[in-house]
Every structure is written in structure tokens, then in C-alpha cells.
Short mmCIF file of C-alpha atoms and ligand atoms in Angstrom, two decimals:
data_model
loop_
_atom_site.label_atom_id
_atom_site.label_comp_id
_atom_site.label_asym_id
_atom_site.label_seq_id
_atom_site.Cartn_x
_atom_site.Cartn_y
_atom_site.Cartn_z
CA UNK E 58 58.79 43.91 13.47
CA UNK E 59 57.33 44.35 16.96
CA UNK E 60 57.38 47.35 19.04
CA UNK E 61 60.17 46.76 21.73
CA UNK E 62 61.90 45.15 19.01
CA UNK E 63 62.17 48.36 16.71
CA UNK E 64 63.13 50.88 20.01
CA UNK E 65 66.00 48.05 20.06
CA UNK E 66 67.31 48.45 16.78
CA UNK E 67 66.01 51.87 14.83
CA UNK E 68 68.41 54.25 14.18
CA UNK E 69 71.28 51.68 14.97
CA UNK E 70 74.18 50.77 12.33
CA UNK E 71 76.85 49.38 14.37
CA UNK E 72 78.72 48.46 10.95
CA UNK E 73 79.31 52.19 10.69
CA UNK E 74 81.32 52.73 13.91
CA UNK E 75 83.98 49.93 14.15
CA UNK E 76 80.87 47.52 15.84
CA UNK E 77 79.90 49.63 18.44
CA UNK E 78 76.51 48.90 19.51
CA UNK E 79 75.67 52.57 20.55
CA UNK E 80 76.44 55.39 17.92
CA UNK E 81 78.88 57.45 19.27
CA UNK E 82 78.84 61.10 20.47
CA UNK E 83 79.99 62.74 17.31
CA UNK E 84 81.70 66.30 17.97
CA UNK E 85 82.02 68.77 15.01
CA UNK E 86 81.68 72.09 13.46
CA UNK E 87 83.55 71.30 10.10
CA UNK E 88 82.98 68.45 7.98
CA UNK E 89 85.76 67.42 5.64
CA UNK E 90 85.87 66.72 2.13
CA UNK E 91 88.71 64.35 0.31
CA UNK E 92 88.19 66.92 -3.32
CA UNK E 93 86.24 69.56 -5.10
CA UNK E 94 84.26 66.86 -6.61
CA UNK E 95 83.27 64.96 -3.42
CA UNK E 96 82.49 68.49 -1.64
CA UNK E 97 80.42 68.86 -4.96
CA UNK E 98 78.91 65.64 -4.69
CA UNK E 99 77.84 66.10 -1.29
CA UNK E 100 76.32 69.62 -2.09
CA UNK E 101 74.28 67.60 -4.82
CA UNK E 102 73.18 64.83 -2.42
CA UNK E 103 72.02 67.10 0.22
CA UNK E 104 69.82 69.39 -1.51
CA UNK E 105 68.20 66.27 -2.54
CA UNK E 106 67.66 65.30 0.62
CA UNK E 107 69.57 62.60 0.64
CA UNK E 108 69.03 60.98 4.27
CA UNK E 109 72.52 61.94 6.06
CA UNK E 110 73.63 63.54 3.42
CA UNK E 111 75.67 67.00 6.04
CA UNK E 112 77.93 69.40 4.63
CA UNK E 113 77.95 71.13 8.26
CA UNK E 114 77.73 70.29 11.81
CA UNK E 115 74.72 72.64 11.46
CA UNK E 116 73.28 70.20 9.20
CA UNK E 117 73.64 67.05 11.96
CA UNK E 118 76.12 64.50 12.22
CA UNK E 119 75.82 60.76 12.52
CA UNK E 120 74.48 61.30 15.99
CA UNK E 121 71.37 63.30 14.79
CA UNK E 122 70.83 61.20 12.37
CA UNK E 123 70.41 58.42 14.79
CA UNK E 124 68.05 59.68 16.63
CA UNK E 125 66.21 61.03 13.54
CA UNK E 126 66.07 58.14 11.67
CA UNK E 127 65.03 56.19 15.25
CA UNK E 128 61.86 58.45 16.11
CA UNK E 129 60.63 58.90 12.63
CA UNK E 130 60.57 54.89 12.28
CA UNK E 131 58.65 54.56 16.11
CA UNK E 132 56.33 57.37 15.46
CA UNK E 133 55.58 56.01 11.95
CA UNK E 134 56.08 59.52 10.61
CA UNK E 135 58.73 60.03 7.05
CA UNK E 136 61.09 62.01 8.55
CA UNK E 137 62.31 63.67 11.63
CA UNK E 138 64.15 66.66 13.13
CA UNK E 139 65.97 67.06 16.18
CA UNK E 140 65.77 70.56 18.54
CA UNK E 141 67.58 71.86 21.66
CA UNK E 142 64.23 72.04 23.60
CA UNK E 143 60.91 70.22 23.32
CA UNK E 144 59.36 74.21 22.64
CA UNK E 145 61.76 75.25 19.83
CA UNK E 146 60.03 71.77 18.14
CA UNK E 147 56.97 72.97 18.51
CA UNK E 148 57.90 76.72 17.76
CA UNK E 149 59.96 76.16 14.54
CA UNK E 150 56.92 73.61 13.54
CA UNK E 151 54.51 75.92 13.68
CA UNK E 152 57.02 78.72 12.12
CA UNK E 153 57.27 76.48 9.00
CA UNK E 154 53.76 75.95 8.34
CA UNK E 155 52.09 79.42 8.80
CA UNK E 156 53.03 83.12 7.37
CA UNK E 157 51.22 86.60 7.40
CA UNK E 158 47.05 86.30 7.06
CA UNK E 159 47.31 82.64 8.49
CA UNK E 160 44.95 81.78 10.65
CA UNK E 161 45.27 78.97 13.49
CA UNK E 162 43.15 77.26 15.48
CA UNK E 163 44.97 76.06 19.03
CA UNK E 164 42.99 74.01 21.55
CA UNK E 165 42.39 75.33 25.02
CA UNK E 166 44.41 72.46 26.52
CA UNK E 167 47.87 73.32 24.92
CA UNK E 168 51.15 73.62 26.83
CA UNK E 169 50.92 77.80 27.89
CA UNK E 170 54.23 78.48 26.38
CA UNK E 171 53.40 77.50 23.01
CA UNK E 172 50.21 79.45 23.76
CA UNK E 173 52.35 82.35 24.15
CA UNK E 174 54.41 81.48 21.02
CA UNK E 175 51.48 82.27 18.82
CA UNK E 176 49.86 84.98 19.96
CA UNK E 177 53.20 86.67 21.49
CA UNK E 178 55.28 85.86 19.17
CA UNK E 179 53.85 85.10 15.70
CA UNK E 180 50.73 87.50 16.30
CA UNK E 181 53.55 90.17 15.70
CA UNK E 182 54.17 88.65 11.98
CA UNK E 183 50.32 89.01 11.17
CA UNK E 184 49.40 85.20 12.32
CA UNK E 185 45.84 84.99 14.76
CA UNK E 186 45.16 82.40 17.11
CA UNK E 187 41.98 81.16 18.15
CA UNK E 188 41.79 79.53 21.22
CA UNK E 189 39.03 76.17 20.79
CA UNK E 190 37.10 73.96 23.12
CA UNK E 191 39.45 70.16 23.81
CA UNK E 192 36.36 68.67 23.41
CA UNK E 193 35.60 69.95 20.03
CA UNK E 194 36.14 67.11 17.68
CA UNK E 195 34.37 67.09 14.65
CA UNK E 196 32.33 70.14 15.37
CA UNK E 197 35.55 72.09 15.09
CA UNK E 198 34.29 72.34 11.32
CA UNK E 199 32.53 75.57 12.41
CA UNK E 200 35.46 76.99 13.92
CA UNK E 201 37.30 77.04 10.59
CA UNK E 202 38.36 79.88 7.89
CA UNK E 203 39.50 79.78 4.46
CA UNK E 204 42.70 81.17 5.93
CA UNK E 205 42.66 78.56 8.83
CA UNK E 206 46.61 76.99 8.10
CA UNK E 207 47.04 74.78 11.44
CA UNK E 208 44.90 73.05 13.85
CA UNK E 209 47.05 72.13 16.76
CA UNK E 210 45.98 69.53 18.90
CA UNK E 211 47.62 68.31 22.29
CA UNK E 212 46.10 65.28 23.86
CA UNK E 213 45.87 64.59 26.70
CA UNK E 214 46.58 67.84 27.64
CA UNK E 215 49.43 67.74 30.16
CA UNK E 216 48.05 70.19 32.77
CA UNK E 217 43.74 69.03 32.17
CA UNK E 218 44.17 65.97 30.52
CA UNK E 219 41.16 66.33 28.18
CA UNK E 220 41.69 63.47 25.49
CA UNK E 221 40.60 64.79 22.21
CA UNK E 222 39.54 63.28 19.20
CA UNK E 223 42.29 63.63 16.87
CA UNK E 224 40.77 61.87 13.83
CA UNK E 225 37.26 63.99 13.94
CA UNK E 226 39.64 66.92 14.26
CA UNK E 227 42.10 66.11 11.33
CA UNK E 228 39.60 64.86 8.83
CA UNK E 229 37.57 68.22 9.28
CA UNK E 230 41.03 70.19 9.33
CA UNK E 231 41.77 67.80 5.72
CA UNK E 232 38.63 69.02 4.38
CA UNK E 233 39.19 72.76 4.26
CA UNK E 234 43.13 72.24 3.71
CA UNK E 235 44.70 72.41 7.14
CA UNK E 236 47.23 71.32 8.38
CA UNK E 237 47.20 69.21 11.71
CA UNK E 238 50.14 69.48 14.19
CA UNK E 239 50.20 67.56 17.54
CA UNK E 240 51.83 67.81 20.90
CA UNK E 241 52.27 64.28 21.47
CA UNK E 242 54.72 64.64 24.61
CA UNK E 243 52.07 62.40 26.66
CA UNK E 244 51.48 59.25 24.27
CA UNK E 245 55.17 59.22 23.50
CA UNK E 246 56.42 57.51 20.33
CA UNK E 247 55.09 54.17 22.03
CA UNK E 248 51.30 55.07 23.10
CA UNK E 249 50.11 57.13 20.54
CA UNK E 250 50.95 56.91 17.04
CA UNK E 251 50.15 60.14 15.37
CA UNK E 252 50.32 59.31 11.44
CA UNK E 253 47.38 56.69 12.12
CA UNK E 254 45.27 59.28 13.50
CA UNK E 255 45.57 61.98 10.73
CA UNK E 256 48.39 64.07 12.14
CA UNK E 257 50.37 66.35 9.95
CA UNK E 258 52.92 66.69 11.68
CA UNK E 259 54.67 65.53 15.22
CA UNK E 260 56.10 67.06 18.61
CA UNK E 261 57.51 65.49 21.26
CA UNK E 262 59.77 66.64 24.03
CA UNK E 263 62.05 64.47 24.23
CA UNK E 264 62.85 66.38 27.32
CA UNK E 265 60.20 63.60 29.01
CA UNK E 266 60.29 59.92 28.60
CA UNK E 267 62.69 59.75 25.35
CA UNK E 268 65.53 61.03 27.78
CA UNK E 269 64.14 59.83 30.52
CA UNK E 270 66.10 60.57 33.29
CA UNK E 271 65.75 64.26 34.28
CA UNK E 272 69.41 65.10 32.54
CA UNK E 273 68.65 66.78 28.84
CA UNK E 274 66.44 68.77 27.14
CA UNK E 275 65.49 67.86 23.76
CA UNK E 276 62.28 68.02 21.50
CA UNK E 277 61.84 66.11 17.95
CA UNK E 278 59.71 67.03 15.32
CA UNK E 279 58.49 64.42 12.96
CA UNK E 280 56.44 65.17 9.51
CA UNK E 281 55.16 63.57 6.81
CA UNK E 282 56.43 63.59 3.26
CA UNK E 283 54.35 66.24 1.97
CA UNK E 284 55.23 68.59 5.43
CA UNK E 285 58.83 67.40 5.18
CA UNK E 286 60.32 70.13 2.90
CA UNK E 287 58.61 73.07 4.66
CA UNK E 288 59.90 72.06 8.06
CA UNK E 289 63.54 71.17 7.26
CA UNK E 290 63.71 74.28 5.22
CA UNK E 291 62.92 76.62 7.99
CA UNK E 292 64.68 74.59 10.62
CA UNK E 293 67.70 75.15 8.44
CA UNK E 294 66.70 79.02 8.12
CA UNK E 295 66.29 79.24 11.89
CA UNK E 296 69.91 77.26 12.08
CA UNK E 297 68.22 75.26 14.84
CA UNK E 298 70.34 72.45 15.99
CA UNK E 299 71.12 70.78 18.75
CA UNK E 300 74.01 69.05 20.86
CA UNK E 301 75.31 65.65 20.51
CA UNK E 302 75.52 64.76 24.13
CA UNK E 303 72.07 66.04 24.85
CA UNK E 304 71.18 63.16 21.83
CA UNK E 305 73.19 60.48 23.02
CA UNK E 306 71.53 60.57 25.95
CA UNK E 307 68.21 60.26 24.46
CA UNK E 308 69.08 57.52 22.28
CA UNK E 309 70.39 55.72 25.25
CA UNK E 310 67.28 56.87 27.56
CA UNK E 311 65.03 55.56 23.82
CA UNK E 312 66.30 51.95 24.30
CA UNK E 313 64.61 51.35 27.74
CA UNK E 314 61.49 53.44 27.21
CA UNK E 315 59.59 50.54 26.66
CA UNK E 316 60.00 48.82 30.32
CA UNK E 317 60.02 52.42 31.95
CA UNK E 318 56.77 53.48 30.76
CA UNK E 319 54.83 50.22 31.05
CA UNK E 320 55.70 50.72 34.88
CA UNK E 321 54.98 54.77 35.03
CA UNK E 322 52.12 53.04 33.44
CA UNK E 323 51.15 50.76 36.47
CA UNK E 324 52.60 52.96 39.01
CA UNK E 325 50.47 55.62 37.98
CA UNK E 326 46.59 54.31 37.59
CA UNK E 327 47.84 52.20 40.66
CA UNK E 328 48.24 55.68 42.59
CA UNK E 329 45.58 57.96 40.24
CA UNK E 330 43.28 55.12 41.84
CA UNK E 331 44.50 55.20 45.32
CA UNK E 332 43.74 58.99 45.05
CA UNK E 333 40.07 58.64 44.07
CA UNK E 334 39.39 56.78 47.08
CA UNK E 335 40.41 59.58 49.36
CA UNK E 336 37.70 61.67 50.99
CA UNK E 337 40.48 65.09 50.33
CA UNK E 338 40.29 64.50 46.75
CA UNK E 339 37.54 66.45 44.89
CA UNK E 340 38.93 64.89 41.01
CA UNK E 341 41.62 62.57 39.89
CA UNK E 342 42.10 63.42 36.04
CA UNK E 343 43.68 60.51 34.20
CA UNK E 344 42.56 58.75 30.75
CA UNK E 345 42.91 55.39 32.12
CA UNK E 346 40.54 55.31 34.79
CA UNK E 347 36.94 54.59 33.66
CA UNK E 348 35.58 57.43 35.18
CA UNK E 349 37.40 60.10 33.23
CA UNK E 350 35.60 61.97 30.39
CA UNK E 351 38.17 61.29 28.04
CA UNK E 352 38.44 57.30 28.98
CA UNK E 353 36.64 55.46 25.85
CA UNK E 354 38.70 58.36 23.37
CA UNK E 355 41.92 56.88 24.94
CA UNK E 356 40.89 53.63 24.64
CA UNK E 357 39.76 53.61 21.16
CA UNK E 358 43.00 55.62 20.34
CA UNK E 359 46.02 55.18 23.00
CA UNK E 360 48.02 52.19 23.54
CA UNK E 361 48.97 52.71 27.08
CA UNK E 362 49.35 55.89 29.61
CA UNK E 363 52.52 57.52 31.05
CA UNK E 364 52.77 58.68 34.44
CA UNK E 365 51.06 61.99 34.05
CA UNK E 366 47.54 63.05 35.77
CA UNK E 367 46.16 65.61 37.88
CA UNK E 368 44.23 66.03 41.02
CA UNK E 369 41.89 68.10 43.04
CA UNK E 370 42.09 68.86 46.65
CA UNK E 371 38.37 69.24 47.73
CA UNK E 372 38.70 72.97 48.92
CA UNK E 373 40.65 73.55 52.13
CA UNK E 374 42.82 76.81 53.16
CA UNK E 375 46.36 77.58 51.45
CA UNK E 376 47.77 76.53 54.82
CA UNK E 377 46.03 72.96 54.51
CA UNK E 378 47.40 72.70 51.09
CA UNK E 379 50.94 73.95 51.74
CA UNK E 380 51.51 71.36 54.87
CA UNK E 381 50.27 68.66 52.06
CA UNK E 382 52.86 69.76 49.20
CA UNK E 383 55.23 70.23 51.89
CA UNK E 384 55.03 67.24 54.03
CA UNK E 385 55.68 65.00 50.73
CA UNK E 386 59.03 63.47 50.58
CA UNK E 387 59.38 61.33 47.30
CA UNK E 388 57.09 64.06 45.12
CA UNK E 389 59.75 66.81 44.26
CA UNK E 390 57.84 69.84 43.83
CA UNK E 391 59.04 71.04 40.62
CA UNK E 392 58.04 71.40 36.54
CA UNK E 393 58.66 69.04 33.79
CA UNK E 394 58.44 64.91 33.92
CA UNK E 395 59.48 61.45 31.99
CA UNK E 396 62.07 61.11 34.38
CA UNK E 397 62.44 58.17 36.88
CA UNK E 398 61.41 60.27 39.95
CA UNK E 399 57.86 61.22 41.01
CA UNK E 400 57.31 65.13 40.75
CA UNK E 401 54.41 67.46 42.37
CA UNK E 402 53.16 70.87 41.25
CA UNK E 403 50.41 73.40 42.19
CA UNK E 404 48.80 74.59 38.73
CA UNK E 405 45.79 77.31 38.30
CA UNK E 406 44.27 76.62 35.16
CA UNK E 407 40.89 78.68 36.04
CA UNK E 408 42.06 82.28 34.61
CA UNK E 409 43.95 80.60 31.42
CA UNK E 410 40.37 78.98 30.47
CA UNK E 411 38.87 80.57 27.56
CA UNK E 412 36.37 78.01 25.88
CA UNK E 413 35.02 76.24 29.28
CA UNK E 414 34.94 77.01 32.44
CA UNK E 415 37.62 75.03 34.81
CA UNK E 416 34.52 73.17 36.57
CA UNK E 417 36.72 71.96 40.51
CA UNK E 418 36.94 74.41 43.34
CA UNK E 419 40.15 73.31 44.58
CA UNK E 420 43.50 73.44 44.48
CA UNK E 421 44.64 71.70 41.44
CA UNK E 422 48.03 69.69 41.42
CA UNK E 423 49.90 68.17 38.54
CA UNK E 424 51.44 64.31 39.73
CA UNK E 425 54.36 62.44 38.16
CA UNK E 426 54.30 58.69 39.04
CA UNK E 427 57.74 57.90 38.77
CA UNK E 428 59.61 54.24 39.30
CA UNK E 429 59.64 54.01 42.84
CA UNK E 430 57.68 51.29 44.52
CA UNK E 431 53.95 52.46 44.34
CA UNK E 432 53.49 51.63 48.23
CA UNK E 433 55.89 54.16 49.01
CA UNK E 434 54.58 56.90 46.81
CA UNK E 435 50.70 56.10 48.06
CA UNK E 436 52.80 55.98 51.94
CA UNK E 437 53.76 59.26 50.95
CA UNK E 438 50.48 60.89 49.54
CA UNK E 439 49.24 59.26 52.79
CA UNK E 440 51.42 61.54 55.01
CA UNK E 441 50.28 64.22 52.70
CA UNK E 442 46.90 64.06 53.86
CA UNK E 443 47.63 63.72 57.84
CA UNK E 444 49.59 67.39 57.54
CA UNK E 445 46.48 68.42 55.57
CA UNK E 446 44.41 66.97 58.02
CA UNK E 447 46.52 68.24 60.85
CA UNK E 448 46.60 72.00 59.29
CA UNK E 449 43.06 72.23 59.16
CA UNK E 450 42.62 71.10 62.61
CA UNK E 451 44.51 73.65 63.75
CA UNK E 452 42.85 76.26 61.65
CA UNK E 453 39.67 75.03 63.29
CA UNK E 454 40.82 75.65 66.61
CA UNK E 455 42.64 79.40 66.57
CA UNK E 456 38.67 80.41 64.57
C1 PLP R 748 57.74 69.97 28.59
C2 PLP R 748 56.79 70.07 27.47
C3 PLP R 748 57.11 70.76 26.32
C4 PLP R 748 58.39 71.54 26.16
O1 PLP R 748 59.53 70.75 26.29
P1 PLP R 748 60.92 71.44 26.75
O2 PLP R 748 61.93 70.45 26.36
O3 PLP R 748 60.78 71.66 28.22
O4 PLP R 748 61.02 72.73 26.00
C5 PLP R 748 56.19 70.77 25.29
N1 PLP R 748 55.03 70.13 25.39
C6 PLP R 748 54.67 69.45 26.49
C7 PLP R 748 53.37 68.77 26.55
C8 PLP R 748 55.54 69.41 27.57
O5 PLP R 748 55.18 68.76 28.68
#
């Protein structure tokens, strides 16, 4: 079956729920059984693992398990998970996997707060992080120790946007029996598929395009059959869970993701270009355009592009850059992305950096192409640079 075809139907069993096409938003705490040997039964079938097999809301309901079932069939993964946050994924992923002694290596690229997971949080239960170079690939070999659990890979990142090679990385992570978890937030079920490309095991935030609308937070963690045990028993042990209207809404968002992101798609080299043209702009960092170090990986690898990039302001006083953030009218200023509005913010990644040296001068800033018109947003970015422009002028003058 096709592509837009599956995010159609996976996860969908109308039969179930009097022919509704959606699965409804199932509420419940308690789960009822008709006898001792049905609540027996059901015992039985779930510490098999039988697929929907829930003794307790805790557990899921029939609207988890649509949204499971959906993601771990699009990102061609066994099985999948659902969280209350795109972080608690990633955080009760990386939980499961490591213990005391473990080693991990985390690429220099990853989203801060999981960053800060590891070494603030599980470098109190004896776990160390190393920090390695994005552009590592196979030579990541030399990084590893026999006690090396978990390479984590997130690529693109989604502040730098270095694409990494995920298959050098995994097949040298295979050899010395690591374990390879990836933040794919960026590729999305649709762009990147992560179990073709030697990935362990799966984040995404659903938070982004899955929802797609700016409304829920929500992160999914998909694994493979031989990771599958470990991260459903410590999900369980965690008693992460999450809410079923925070999941409806990402199966509905799911159905449309398709059409959305082939025009973030557009919208977004169409502006990341636009941008490179400008004499303000010291970089535009995006994997589709040519120029971009990471541009043949994501080719070779990626089956499209969201709406993410970054760009550099050549450098020019705060002012300068404040009347250009400011003066912007359709780029919120403001975290996160995935929804249908375009989004601005300021980022620093210089004093994060530990493997390379952020190489621009300027004032980095983080763009969301959204689905507005593209001649609006580039209208916009346009009025952006006459403040700038304006700013500076005046600068010049009162020196
Ligand atoms: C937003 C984001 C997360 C965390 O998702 P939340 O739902 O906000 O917790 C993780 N990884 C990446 C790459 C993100 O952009």
C-alpha cells in the first residue's frame, strides 16, 4: 500500500465503533470484566503482549491503541508507545535501555533538554554521557566503550540542522552491541523512515507535525521487536500514559499530514531560498538546498523536508536585530513547530558547542515555514530587513 494511502487507513477499525470512521475519544480509569475467568483471561493475554490486550486505563484504551498501532505501521517500526510530551518519549526511551556503568554516546546536535536528561538526570544513577561531533558517522567507532549502551542520534538537528549519517553510525553502534535511538521529530513518520536506516529505536514529538496544529503535546516512541519488551516494561514502571483527547487530536492532525507537510515542504525551501539571496543573511541552514553540508546525506536518506531551518543575520547590533524580530507580523516569536503557523526564535548555540566550534558570527534564528502563502511570509521577512536596515541607520547616525 502507498504512503498517503496507509496515513488514511492505519490504526483505523471503524467495525469496532458502531462505523464510525474516526475512533472515538475513549474516557476511563476502570476497565470492566463480565467474570473471574475473563478478568483472568485478560491478565493472561496481556502479559503476553497481546496487541490491545488493557486491564487499566493505565495500560491504554482503544484510543492509544489507535494511534499506536497507526505510527508503528508509518514508521515501519514493531510496536509503539504513546507519552504526554515528545521529552518523556525520549526520556523513558533512554530510561529503558541504560542502567548504572552505562555509557552513552549523544551527538552535539541533540534537543538541550534531553541533553540535560542525561547528564542531569541519569548522571545521578551512575549513567555518563559523551557529547560527539554530528558529523561523526562511521568514525564514531573510536568514540565507543565496551560499556557504550546507546548512541543517540538526532538528524537534522532542529536548532543546527547537521544531517548525520545514521547508517555509518548504527552499523558501527551494531558492531560493539549498541543500541541506536533517534530523535526523528524533523523527518516525521513520512520523510524519514528510521528502521531502514538501522535505528533501534524511535522518537517523535508528536507535539510537531503529527498534531499539527499548535493544540497538544504528545511524543511516541516506536521500537523494534527485540527493544520492544524493555521499553513497554519501563513505560509501565514509570506509569507513563497519556490523555485521550491529546490523542484524538493527533490521530485527526495524522490523517492530513501528508498534504500539510508537502506544502511546509515548498513553503519552506521556497523562503530558506529567498533568504540566501539577501545581502543581511550570513547562512541559511536547511538540508534541501544544495549548498548545505548535509544536502547529498538528506538526499540519499530523506524523502522530503518539513518546514524547519535556521538562519544567520550577518552581524549587526542587538538593536538591528530586535527591530527585525520585532517588525515581523506572520513569524510568532515563540518555541516549538509542526503547526500551521510560521514561528521565529533567537537561539545561541555557540556556548552549548562542545565537539565544533559554532563557525557564523551572527545572530542565529530558528524559522518555521508554516501554510500561509509564501509571498506573504517572504513580504514579511522583507519588512524584517527595512527595520533592520532602518535600526542600523540610525545607529550610524547618533555614533
Ligand atoms: C519539541 C521537540 C521535542 C520535545 O517535544 P515536547 O512535546 O515539546 O516535549 C523533542 N525533540 C525535538 C527535536 C523537538 O523539536
Amino acid at each position: 500500500m502507498k504512503e498517503k494511502t496507509k496515513l488514511v487507513t492505519a490504526g483505523r477499525h471503524p467495525e469496532r465503533f458502531a462505523g464510525l470512521v474516526n475512533t472515538p475519544v475513549c474516557r476511563g480509569s476502570t476497565i470492566l470484566h463480565g467474570s473471574m475467568a475473563e478478568w483472568e483471561d485478560k491478565k493472561r493475554r496481556r502479559a503476553a503482549d497481546e496487541a490491545g490486550a488493557s486491564t487499566y486505563g493505565r495500560f491504554g484504551n482503544p484510543t492509544h491503541h489507535a494511534l499506536e498501532e497507526a505510527i508503528a505501521e508509518l514508521e515501519g517500526g514493531y510496536r509503539s508507545l504513546v507519552y504526554p510530551s515528545g521529552l518523556a518519549a525520549g526520556t523513558t526511551a533512554l530510561t529503558s535501555l541504560l542502567a548504572a556503568g552505562d555509557h552513552v554516546l549523544l551527538t552535539d546536535s541533540a534537543y538541550s533538554p534531553t541533553r540535560t536528561f542525561l547528564t542531569r538526570v541519569l548522571g545521578r544513577f551512575g549513567v555518563e554521557t559523551t557529547i560527539y561531533d554530528p558529523a561523526a558517522g562511521a568514525g564514531i567507532e573510536a568514540s565507543m566503550r565496551p560499556n557504550t549502551r546507546v548512541v543517540y542520534v538526532e538528524s537534522p538537528g532542529s536548532e543546527t540542522f547537521e544531517v548525520q549519517d545514521v547508517p555509518a553510525i548504527a552499523a558501527a553502534a551494531h558492531r560493539h552491541g549498541a543500541k541506536v535511538v533517534m530523535d526523528n521529530t524533523w523527518g516525521t513518520p513520512l520523510f524519514f523512515k528510521p528502521f531502514e536506516h538501522g535505528v533501534d529505536v524511535s522518537i517523535q514529538a508528536a507535539t510537531k507535525y503529527i498534531v499539527g496544529h499548535s493544540d497538544a503535546l504528545l511524543g511516541i516512541v516506536t521500537c523494534t521487536e527485540e527493544t520492544w519488551p524493555l521499553v513497554k516494561r519501563t513505560t509501565q514502571d514509570l506509569g507513563q500514559t497519556a490523555g485521550p483527547d491529546d490523542i484524538y487530536l493527533a490521530l485527526r492532525g495524522l490523517r492530513t499530514m501528508n498534504v500539510r507537510l508537502h506544502q511546509h515542504w515548498r513553503a519552506g525551501v521556497e523562503v530558506a531560498a529567498w533568504l540566501q539571496t539577501r545581502p543581511e543573511v550570513e547562512a541559511v541552514l536547511h538540508p534541501a538546498l544544495p549548498g548545505h553540508p548535509g544536502h547529498a546525506l538528506w538526499k540519499r536518506d530523506f524523502r522530503g523536508a518539513c518546514g524547519l531551518f535556521a538562519m544567520v543575520l550577518k552581524p549587526a547590533a542587538p538593536a538591528a536585530v530586535e527591530a527585525f524580530v520585532d517588525s515581523l507580523r506572520l513569524f510568532g516569536i515563540g518555541v516549538s513547530w509542526g503547526g500551521y503557523e510560521s514561528l521565529v526564535v533567537p537561539f545561541n548555540p555557540a556556548g552549548d558547542r562542545v565537539t565544533a566550534k559554532w563557525p557564523y558570527r551572527g545572530q542565529a534564528l530558528r524559522l518555521h515555514v508554516g501554510l500561509e502563502d509564501p509571498a506573504d511570509l517572504i513580504a514579511d521577512l522583507e519588512r524584517g530587513f527595512a527595520a533592520l536596515a532602518e535600526r542600523r541607520e540610525k545607529g550610524r547616525r547618533a555614533a
